[in-house]
Coordinates of C-alpha atoms and ligand atoms in Angstrom, one line a residue:
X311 CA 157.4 -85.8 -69.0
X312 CA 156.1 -88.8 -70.7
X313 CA 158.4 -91.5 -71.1
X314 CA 156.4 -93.2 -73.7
X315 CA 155.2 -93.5 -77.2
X316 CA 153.9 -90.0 -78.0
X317 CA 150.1 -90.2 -79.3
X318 CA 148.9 -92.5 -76.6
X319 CA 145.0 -91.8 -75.9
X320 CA 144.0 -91.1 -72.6
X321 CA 140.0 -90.5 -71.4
X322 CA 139.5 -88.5 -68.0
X323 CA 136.2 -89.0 -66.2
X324 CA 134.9 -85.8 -64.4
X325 CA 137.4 -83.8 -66.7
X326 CA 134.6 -80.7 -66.3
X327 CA 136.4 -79.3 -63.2
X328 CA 139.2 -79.6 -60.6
X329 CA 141.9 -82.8 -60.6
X330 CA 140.2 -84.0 -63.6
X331 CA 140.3 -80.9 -66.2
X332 CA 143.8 -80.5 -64.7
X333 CA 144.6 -84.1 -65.1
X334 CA 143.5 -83.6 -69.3
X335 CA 146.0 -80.4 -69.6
X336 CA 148.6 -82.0 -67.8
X337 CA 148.3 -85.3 -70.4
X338 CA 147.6 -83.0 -73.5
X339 CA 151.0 -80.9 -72.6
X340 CA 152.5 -84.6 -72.8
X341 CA 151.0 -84.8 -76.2
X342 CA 148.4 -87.4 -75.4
X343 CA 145.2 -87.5 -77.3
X344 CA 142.7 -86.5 -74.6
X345 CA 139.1 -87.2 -74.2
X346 CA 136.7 -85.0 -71.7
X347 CA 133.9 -87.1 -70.2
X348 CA 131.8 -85.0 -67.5
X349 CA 128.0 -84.2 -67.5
X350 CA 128.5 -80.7 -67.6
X351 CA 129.4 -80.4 -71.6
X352 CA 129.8 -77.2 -71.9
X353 CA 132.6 -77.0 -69.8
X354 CA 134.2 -80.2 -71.2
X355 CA 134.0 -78.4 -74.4
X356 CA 135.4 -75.1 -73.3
X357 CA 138.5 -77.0 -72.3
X358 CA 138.4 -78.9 -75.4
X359 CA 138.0 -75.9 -77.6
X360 CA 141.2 -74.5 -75.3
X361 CA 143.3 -77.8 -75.7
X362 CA 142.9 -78.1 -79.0
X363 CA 143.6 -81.0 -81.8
X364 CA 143.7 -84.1 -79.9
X365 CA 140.9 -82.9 -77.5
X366 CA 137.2 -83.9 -77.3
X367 CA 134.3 -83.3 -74.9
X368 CA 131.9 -86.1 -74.2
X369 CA 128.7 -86.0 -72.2
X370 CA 128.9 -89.1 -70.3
X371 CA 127.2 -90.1 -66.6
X372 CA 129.1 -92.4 -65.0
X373 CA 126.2 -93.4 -63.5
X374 CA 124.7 -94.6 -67.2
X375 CA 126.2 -97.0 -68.5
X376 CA 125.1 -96.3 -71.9
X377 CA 126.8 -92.7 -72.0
X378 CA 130.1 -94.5 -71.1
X379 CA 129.5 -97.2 -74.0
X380 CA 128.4 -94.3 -76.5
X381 CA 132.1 -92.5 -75.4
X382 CA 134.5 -95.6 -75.5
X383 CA 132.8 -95.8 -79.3
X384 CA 133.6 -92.0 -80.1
X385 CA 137.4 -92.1 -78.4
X386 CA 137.8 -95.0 -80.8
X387 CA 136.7 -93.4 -83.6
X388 CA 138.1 -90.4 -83.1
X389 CA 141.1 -90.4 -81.5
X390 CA 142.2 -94.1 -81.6
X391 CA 142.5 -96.9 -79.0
X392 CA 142.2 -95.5 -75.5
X393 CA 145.7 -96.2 -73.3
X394 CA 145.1 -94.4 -69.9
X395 CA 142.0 -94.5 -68.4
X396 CA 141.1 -92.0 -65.6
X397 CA 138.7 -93.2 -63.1
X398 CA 138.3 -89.2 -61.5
X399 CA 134.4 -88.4 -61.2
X400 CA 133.7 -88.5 -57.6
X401 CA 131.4 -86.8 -55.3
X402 CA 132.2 -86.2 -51.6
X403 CA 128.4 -85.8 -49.8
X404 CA 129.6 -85.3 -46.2
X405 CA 127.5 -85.2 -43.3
X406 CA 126.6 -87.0 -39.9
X407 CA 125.6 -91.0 -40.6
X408 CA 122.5 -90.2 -38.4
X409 CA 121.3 -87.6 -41.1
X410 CA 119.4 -90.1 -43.3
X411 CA 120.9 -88.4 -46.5
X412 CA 119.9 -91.1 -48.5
X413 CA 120.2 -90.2 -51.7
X414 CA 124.2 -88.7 -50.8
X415 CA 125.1 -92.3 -49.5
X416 CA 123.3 -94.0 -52.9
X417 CA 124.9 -91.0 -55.0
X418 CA 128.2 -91.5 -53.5
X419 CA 128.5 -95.3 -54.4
X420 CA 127.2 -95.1 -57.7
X421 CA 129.5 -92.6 -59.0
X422 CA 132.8 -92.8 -56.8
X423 CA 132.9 -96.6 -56.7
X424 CA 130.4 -98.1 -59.5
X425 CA 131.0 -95.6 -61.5
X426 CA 134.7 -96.6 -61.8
X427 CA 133.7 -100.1 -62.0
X428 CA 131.6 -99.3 -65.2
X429 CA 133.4 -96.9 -66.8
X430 CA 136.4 -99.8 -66.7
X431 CA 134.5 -102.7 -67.7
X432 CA 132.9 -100.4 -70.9
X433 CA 136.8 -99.6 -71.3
X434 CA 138.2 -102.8 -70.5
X435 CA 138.9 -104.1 -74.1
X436 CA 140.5 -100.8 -75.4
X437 CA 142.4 -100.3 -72.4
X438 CA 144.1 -104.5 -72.7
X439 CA 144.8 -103.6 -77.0
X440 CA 148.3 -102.6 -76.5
X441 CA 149.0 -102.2 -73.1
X442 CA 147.3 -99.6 -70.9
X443 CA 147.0 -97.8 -67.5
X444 CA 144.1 -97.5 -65.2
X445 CA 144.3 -94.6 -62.8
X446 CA 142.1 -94.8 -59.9
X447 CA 141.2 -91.6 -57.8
X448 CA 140.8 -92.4 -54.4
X449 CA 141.6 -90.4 -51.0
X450 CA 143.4 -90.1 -48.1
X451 CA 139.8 -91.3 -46.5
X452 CA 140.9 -94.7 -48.9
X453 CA 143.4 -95.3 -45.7
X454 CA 141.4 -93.2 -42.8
X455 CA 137.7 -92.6 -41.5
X456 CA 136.7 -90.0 -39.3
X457 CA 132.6 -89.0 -38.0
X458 CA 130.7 -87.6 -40.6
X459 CA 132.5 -89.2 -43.7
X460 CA 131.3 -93.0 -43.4
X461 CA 130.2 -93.3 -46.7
X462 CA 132.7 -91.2 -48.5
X463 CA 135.2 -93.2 -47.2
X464 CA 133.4 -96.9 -47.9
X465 CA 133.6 -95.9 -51.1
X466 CA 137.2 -94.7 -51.6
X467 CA 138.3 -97.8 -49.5
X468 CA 136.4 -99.9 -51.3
X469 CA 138.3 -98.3 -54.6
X470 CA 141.9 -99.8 -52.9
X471 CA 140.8 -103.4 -52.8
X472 CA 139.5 -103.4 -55.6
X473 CA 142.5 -101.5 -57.5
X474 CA 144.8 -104.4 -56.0
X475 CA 142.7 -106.8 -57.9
X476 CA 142.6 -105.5 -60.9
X477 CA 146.0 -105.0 -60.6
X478 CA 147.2 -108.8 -60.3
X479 CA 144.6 -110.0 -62.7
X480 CA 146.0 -107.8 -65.6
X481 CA 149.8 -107.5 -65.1
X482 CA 152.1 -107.0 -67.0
X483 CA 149.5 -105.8 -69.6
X484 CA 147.3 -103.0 -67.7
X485 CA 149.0 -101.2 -64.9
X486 CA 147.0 -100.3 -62.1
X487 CA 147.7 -96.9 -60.3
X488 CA 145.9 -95.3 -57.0
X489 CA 145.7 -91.9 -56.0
X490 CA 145.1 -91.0 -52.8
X491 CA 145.1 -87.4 -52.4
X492 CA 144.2 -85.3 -49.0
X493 CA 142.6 -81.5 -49.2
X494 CA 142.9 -80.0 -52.7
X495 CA 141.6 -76.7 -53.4
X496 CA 138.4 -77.6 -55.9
X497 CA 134.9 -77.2 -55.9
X498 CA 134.3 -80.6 -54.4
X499 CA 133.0 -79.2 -50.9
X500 CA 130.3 -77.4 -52.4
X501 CA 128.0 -80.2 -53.4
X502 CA 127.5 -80.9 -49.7
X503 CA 124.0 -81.1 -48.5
X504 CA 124.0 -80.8 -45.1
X505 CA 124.4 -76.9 -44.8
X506 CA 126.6 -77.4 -41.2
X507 CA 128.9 -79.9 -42.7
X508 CA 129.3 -77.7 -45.6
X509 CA 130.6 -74.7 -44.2
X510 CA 132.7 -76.4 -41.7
X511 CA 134.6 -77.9 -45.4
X512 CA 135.0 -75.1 -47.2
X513 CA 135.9 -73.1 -44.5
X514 CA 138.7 -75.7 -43.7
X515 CA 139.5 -76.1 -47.4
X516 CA 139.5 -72.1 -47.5
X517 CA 143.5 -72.5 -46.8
X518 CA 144.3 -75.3 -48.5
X519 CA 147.4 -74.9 -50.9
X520 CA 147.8 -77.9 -52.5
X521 CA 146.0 -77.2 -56.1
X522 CA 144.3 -79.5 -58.8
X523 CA 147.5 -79.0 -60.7
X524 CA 149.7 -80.6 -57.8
X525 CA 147.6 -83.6 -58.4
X526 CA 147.7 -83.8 -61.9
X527 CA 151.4 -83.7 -62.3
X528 CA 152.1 -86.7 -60.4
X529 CA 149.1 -88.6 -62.2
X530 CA 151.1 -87.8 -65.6
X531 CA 154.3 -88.8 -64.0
X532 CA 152.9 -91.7 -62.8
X533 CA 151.7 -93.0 -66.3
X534 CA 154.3 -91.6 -68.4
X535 CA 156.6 -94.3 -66.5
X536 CA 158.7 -96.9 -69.2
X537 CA 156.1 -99.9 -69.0
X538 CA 158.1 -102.1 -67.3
X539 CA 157.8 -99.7 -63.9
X540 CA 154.4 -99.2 -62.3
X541 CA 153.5 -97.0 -59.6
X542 CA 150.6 -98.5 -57.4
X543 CA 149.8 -96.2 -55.0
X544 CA 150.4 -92.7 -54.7
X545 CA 149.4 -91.0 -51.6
X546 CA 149.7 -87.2 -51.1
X547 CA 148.7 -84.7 -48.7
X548 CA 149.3 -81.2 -47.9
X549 CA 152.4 -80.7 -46.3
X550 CA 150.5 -79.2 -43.0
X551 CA 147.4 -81.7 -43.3
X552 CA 147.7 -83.9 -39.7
Ligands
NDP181 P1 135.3 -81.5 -58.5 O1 134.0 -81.4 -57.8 O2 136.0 -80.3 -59.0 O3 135.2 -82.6 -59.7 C1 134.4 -83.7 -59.6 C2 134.2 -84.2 -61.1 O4 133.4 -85.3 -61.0 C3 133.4 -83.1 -61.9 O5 134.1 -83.0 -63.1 C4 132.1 -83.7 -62.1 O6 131.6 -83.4 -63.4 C5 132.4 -85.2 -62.0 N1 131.2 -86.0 -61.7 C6 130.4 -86.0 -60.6 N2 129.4 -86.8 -60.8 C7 129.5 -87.4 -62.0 C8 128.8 -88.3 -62.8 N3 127.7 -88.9 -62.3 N4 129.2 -88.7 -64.0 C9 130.3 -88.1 -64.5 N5 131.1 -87.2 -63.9 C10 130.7 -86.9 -62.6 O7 136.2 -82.3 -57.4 P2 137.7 -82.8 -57.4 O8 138.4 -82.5 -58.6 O9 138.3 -82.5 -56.1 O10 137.4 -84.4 -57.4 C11 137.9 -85.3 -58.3 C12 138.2 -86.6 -57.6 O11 139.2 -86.4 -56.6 C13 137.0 -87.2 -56.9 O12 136.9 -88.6 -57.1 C14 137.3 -86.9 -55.4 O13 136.7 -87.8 -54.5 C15 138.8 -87.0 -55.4 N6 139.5 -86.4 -54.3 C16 139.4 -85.0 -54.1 C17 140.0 -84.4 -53.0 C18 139.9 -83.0 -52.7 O14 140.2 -82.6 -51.6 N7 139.4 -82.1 -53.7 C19 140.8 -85.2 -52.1 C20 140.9 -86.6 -52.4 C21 140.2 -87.2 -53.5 P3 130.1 -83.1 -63.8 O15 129.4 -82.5 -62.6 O16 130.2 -82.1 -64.9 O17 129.5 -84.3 -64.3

């Protein structure tokens, strides 16, 4: 339950599917003010449309900067100063190193990492108005590496060092928190390339019980803390994940 003012704005990257469109309905049944961002719109607007007054869906890349400055406009004019941001888009583009995926490895960066960069500069000044909270999606693979996901992990790594930064450069006024969540049962593994790598995922998430819901409660919980408590780092895995 949040702890804090009622009304407080929150934006959720990558809110079209999995921990993000969980994350919105989770912060909506806390009566924040939610606002969608994916590049699918019409399923940002289907949840919209289902979360009612205080919802809106945004088309936004996190890859374009523009898109992200076009939305921190609109959540300001429609729904007020922004007070959570969600740093959730990510894609997970597994496969062997020595498969030249190229465009997975560029992909990867420049949505999991610069993408959260970007999206919280564009937000930066909306997010320091008042006090706010930066939530930062990162990954068991932000703490461990195996074969096969180099990159993946570069990126979520990267997103803990950075996270620490932030996090002593704008205390007490933005609180910095980092998720790092093992297998949870979404769509993620699907957007694989390498057909191999694939079905070895989403035959291995196939049993995975921990749900986008699981996720999402502890993100509200985390940021519906009194301000003078932050939580960090969070990181979560199913109970039966080695
Ligand atoms: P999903 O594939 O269900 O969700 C990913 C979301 O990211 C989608 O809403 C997608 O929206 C969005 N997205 C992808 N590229 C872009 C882009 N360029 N611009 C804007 N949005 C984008 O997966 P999850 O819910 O599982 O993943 C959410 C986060 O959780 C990711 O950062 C992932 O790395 C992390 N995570 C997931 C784990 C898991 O096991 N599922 C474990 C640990 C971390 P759209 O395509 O409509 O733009």
């Amino acid at each position: 339950m949040n702890e804090q003012r009622t009304e407080r704005v929150a934006v959720v990257t990558g809110a079209s599917s999995g921990i993000g469109a969980a994350t919105a309905r989770a912060l909506a049944r806390d009566s924040y003010k939610v606002a969608l961002l994916a590049r699918r719109v019409d399923r940002v607007q289907a949840l919209a449309d289902e979360l009612g007054d205080g919802a809106i869906a945004i088309a936004a890349d996190v890859t374009d900067r523009d898109s992200l400055v076009a939305a921190a406009a609109r959540v300001k004019a429609e729904l007020g100063t922004t007070d959570v941001l969600v740093n959730n888009a990510g894609v997970m583009l597994l496969g062997p190193f020595s498969s030249e995926r190229r465009a997975d490895y560029r992909q990867m960066v420049e949505v999991n990492l610069l993408g959260a960069i970007t999206a919280t500069e564009v937000f930066l000044d909306q997010l320091k108005d008042g006090g706010g909270d930066i939530v930062n999606i990162s990954s068991v693979a932000g703490r461990t590496a195996r074969p096969g996901n180099g990159v993946y992990a570069a990126t979520k790594w990267a997103l803990g060092g950075w996270s620490e930064s932030l996090r002593q450069e704008f205390l007490p006024d933005i609180r910095v928190t980092l998720i790092e969540p093992g297998a949870v049962a979404t769509e993620l593994p699907s957007h694989i390339t390498d057909e191999a790598t694939r079905a070895g995922v989403e035959q291995a998430y196939s049993s995975v019980q921990v749900t986008a819901e699981d996720i999402a409660d502890v993100i509200a919980f985390a940021v519906g803390r009194p301000k003078h408590l932050t939580i960090n780092e969070v990181l979560l895995r199913p109970a039966n994940q080695a």
